[in-house]
mmCIF file of C-alpha atoms in Angstrom:
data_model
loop_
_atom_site.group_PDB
_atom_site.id
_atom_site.type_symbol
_atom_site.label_atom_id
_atom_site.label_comp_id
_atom_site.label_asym_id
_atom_site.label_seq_id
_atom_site.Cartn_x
_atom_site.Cartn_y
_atom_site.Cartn_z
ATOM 1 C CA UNK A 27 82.385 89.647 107.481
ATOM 2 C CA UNK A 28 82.383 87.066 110.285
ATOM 3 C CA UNK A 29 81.152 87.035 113.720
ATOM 4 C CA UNK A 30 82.995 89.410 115.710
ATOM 5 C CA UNK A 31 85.668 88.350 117.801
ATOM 6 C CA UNK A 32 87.526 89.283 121.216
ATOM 7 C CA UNK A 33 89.552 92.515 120.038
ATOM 8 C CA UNK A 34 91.652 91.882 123.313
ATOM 9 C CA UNK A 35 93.623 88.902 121.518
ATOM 10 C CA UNK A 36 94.053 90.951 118.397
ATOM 11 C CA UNK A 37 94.946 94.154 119.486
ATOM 12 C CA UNK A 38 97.844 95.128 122.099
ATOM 13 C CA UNK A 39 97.746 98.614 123.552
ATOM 14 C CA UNK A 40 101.162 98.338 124.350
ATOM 15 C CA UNK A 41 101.630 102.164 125.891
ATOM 16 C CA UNK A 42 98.216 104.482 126.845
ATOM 17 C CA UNK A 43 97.652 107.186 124.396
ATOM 18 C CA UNK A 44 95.520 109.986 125.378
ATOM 19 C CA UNK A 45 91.857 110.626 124.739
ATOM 20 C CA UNK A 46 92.024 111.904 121.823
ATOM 21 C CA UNK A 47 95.121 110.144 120.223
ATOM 22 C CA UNK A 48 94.607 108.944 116.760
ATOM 23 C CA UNK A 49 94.867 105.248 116.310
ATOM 24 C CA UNK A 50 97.662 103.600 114.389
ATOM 25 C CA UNK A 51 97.153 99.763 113.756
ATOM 26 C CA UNK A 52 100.822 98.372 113.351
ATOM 27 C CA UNK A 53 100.497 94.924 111.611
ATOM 28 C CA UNK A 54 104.166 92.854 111.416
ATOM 29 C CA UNK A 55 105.770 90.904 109.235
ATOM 30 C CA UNK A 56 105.986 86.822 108.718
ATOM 31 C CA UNK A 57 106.683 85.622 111.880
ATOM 32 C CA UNK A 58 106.507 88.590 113.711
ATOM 33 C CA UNK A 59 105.026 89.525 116.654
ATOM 34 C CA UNK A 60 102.729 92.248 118.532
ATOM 35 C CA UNK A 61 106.277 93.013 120.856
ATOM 36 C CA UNK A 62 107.932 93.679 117.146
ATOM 37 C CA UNK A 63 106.383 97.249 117.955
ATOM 38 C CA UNK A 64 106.811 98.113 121.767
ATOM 39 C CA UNK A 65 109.793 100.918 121.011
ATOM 40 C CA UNK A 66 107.410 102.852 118.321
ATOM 41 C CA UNK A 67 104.603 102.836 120.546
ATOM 42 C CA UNK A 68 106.809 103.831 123.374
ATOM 43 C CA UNK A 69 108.117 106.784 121.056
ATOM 44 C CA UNK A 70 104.693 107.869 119.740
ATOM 45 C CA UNK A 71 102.660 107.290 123.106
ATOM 46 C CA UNK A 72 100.320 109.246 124.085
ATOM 47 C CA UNK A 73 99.511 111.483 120.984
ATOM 48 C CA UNK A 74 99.497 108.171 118.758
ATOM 49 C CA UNK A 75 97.515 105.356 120.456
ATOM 50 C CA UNK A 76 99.692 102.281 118.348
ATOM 51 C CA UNK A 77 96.965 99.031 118.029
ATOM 52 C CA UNK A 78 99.601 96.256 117.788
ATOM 53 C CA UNK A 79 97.947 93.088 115.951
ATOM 54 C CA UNK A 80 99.193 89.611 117.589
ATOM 55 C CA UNK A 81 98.880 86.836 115.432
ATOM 56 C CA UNK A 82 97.813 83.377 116.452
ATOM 57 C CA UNK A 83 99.969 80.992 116.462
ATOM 58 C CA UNK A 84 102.969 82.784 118.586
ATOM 59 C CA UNK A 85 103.753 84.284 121.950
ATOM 60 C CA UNK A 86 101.307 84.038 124.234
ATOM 61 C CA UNK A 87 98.924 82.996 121.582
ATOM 62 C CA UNK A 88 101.072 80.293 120.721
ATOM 63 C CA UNK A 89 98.679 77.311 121.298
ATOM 64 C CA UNK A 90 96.349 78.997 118.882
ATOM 65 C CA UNK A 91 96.468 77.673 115.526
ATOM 66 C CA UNK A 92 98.092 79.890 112.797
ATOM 67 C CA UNK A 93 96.043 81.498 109.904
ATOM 68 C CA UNK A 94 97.873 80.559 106.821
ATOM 69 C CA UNK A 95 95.073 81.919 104.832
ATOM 70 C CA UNK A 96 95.934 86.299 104.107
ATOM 71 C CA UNK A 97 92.113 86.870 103.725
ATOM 72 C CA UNK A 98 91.076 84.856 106.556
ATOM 73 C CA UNK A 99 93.610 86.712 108.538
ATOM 74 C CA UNK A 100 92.450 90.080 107.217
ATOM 75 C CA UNK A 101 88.620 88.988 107.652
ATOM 76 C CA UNK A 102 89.626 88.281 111.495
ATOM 77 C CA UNK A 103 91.754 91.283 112.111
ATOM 78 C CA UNK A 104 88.517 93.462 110.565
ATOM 79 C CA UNK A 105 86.215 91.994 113.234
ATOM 80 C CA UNK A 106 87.997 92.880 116.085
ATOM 81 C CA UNK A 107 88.874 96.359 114.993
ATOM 82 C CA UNK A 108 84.659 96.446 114.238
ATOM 83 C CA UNK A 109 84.398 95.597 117.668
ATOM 84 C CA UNK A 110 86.836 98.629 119.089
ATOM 85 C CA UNK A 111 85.566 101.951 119.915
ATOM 86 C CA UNK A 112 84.048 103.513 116.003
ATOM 87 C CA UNK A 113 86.622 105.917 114.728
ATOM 88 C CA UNK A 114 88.987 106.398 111.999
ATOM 89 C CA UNK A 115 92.576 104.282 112.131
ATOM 90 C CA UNK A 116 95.431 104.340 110.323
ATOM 91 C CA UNK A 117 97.345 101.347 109.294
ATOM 92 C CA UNK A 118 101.289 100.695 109.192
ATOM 93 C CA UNK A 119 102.278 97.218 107.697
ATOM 94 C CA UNK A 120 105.825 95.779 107.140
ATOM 95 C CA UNK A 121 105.684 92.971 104.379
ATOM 96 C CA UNK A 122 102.966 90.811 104.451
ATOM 97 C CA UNK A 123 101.595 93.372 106.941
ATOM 98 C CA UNK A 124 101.616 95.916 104.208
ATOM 99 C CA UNK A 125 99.464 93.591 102.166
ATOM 100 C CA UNK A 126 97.111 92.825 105.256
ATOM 101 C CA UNK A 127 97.280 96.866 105.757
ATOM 102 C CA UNK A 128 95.440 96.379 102.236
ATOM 103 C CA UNK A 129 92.861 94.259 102.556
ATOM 104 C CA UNK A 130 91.919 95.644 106.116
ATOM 105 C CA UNK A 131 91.182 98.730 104.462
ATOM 106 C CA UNK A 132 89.251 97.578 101.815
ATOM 107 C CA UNK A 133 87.266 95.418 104.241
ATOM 108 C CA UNK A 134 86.811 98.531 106.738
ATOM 109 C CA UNK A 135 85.130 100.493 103.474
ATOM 110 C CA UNK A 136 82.931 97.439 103.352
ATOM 111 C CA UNK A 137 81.331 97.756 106.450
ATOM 112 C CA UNK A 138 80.075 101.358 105.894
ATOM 113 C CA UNK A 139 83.603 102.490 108.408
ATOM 114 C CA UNK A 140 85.800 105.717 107.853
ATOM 115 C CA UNK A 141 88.307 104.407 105.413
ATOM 116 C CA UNK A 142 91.740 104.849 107.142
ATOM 117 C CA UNK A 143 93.690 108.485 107.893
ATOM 118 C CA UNK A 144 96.516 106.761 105.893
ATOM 119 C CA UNK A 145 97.598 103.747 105.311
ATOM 120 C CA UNK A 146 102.151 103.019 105.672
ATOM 121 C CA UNK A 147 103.041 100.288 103.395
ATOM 122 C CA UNK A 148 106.535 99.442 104.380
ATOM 123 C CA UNK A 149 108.478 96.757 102.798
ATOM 124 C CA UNK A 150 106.179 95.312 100.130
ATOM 125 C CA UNK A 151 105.503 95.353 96.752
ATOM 126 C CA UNK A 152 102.031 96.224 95.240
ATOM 127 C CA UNK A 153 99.268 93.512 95.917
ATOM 128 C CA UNK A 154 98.875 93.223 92.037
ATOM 129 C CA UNK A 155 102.493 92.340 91.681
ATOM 130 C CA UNK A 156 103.268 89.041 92.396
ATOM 131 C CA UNK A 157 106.795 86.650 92.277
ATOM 132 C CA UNK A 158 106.954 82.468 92.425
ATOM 133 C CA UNK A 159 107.981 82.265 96.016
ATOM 134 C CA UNK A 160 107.693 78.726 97.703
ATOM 135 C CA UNK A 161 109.584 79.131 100.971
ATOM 136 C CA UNK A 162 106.515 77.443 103.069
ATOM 137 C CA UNK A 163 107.372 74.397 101.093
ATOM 138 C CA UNK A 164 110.597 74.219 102.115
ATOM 139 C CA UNK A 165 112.019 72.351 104.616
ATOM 140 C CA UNK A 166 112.662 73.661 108.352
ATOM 141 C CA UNK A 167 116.594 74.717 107.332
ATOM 142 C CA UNK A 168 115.410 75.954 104.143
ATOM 143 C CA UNK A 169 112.908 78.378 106.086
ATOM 144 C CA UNK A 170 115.293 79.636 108.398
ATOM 145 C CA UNK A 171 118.261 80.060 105.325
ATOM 146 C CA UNK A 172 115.369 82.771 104.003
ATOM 147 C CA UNK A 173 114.905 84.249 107.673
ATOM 148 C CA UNK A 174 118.651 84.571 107.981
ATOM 149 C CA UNK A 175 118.849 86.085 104.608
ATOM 150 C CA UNK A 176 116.306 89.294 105.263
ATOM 151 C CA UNK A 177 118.190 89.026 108.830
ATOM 152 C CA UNK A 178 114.905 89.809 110.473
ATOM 153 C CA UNK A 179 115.138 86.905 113.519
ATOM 154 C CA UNK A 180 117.699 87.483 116.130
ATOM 155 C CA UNK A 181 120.530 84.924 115.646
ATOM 156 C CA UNK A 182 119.594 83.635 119.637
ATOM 157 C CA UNK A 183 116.116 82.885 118.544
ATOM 158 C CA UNK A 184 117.413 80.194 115.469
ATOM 159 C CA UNK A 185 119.882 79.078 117.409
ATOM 160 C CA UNK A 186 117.592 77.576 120.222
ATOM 161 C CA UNK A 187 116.056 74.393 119.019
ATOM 162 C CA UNK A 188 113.144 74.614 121.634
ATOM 163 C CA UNK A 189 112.010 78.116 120.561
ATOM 164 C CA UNK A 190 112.667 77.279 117.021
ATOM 165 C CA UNK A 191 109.930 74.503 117.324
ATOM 166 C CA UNK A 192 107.523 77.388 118.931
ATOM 167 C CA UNK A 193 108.461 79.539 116.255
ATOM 168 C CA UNK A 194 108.515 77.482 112.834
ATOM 169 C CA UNK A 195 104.907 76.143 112.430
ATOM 170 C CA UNK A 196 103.718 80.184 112.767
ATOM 171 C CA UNK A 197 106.320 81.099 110.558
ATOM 172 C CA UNK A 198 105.652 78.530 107.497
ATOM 173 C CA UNK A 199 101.865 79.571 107.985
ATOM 174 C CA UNK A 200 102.346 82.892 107.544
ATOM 175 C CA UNK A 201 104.950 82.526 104.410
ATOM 176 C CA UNK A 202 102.106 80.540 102.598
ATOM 177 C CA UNK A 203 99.566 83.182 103.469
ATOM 178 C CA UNK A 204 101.563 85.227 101.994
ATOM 179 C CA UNK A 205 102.653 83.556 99.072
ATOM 180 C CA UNK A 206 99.872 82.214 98.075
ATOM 181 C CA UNK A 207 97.963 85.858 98.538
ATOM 182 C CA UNK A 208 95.809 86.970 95.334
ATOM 183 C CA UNK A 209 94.581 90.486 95.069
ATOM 184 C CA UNK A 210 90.997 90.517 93.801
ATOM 185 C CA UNK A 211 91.160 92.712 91.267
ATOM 186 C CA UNK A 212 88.512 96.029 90.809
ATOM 187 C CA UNK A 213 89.259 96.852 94.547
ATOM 188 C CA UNK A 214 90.242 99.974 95.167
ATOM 189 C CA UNK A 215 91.226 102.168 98.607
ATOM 190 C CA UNK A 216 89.954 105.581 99.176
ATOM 191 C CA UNK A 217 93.067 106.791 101.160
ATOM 192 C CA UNK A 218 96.450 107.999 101.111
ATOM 193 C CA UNK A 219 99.529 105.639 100.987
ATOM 194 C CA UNK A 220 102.958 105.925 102.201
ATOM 195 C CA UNK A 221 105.218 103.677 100.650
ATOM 196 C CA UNK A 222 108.908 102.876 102.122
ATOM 197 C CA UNK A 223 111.362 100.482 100.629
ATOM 198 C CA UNK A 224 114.884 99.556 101.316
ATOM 199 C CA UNK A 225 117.569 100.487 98.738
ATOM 200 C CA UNK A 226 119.131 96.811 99.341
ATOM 201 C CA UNK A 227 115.230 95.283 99.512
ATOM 202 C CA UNK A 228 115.507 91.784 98.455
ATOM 203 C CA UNK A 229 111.668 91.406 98.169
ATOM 204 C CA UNK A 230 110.978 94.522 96.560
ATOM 205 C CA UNK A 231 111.671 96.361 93.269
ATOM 206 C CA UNK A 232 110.846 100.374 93.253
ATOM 207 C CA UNK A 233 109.196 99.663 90.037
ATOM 208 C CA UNK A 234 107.143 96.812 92.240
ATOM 209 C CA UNK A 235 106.307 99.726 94.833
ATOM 210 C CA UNK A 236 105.306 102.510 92.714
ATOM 211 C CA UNK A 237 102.537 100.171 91.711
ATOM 212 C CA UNK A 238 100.609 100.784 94.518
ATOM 213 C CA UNK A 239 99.505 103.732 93.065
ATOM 214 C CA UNK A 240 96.971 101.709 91.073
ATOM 215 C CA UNK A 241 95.512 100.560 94.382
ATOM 216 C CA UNK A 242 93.870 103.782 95.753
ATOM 217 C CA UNK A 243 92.117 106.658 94.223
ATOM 218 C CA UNK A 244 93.977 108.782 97.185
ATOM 219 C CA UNK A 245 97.411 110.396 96.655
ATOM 220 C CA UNK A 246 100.907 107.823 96.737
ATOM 221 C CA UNK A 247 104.351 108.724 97.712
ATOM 222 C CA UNK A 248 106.870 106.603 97.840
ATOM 223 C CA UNK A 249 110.158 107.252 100.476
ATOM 224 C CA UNK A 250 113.031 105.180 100.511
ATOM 225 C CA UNK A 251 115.846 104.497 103.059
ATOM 226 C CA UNK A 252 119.106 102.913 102.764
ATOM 227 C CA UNK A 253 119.143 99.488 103.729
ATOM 228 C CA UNK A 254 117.649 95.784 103.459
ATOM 229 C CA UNK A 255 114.255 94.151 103.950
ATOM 230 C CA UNK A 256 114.715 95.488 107.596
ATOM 231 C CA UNK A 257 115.460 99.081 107.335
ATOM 232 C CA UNK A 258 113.044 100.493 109.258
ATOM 233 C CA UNK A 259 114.703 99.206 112.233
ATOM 234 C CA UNK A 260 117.817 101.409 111.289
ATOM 235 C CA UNK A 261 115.438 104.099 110.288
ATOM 236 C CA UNK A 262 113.507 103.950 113.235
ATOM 237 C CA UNK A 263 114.036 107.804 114.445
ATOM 238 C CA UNK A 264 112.777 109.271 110.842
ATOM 239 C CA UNK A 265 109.811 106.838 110.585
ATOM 240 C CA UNK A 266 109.119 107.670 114.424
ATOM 241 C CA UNK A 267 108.845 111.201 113.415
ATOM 242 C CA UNK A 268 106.544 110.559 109.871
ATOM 243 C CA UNK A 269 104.655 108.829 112.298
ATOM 244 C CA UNK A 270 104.288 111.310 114.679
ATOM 245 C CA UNK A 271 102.397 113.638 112.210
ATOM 246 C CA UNK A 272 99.338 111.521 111.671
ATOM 247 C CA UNK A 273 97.378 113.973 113.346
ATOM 248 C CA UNK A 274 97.976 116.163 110.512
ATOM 249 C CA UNK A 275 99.088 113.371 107.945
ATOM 250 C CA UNK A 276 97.491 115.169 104.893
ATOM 251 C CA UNK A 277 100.719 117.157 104.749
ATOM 252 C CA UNK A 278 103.181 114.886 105.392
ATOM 253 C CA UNK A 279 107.378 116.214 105.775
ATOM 254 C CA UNK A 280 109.767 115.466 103.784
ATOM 255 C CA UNK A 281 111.983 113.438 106.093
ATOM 256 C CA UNK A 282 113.338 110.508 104.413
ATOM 257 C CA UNK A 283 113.238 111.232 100.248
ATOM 258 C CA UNK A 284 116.973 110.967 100.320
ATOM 259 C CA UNK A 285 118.053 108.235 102.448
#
């Protein structure tokens, strides 16, 4: 672990929950943002305080260098959730925040911390299962061809050249984090997992996602939706309400096995 940092730049409270909300740490994808999860916070608010992470490197922590480094980032998220009030989180990541979701939780166990309700891996396939990706080599077009293809940028954004230059250094960082991730092997959670995929997934296989189960010694299920890389955001009513239940996630509803 590393010095503790300022949990303010890491941590949006985008809506007030109430007192005794359970905490949901929402970690987003490459080049995403904290704002990536204003409507689900909005929707869950106040019985589900959402903990948005904000990356360096973008928005207004844009003059921040990026962390192109997925432990690093992990290590640094860690500390400032260490330095919130103690309590037991859960964790939602989409894409390389599912793998971050990960290696949070392991690091949380580390410190002698509750290890989390439940952790929502969305969009990601196992830690142990890897592919040869090299889209932070690329050039800038060749970066935005593979943001275009998962369609998760809106079309204004890479069609600006000014925010484009905002937006590409953060973006290349956190596709070699990414890519360049290793799982150490031996780790294991102590927590429940909620996988959800996309039927049309580019990224990942269900055989890919059904390995997560070799991650935890908790329970896995695996839920998937119709859709691409980006589901969620079509799905966003059902995952509002899986969300919802946290308070009582040990029994989670059957909402979305047959989308």
């Amino acid at each position: 672990m590393t010095t503790p940092v300022d949990s303010g730049r890491w941590l949006r409270r985008l809506h007030d929950g109430a007192p005794s909300a359970v905490r949901l740490v929402c970690l987003p994808h490459a080049g995403g943002s904290a704002s990536f999860f204003f409507p689900l916070s909005k929707a869950l608010a106040p019985a589900v305080q959402v903990l948005a992470v904000q990356y360096p490197g973008r928005q207004d922590r844009h003059r921040e260098p990026a962390v192109d480094d997925l432990h690093t980032m992990a290590d640094r998220i860690t500390d400032a959730l260490v330095a919130e009030e103690p309590g037991p989180v859960a964790l939602f990541g989409h894409s390389m925040g599912a793998v971050l979701a990960y290696e949070i939780g392991l690091r949380l166990a580390g410190a002698g911390l509750p290890a989390p309700l439940r952790i929502f891996a969305s969009g990601r396939r196992a830690p142990s299962r890897y592919r040869e990706e090299r889209i932070h080599l690329r050039d800038d077009d060749g970066v935005i061809e593979e943001v275009r293809r998962l369609s998760g940028t809106k079309r204004d954004l890479l069609a600006d050249p000014d925010l484009l230059r905002m937006f590409l250094p953060a973006l290349r960082a956190d596709y070699r984090a990414i890519e360049t991730y290793r799982h150490r092997p031996g780790a294991l959670l102590d927590c429940p997992i909620t996988v959800l995929i996309g039927t049309e997934d580019p990224v990942v296989s269900g055989s890919e996602a059904t390995t997560w189960r070799e991650h935890t010694t908790g329970p896995v299920d695996v839920r998937t939706f119709s859709g691409g890389h980006f589901f969620l955001i079509d799905h966003a009513a059902e995952i509002t309400a899986l969300l919802a239940t946290l308070p009582n996630s040990t029994s989670l509803p059957d909402l979305m096995e047959h989308h």
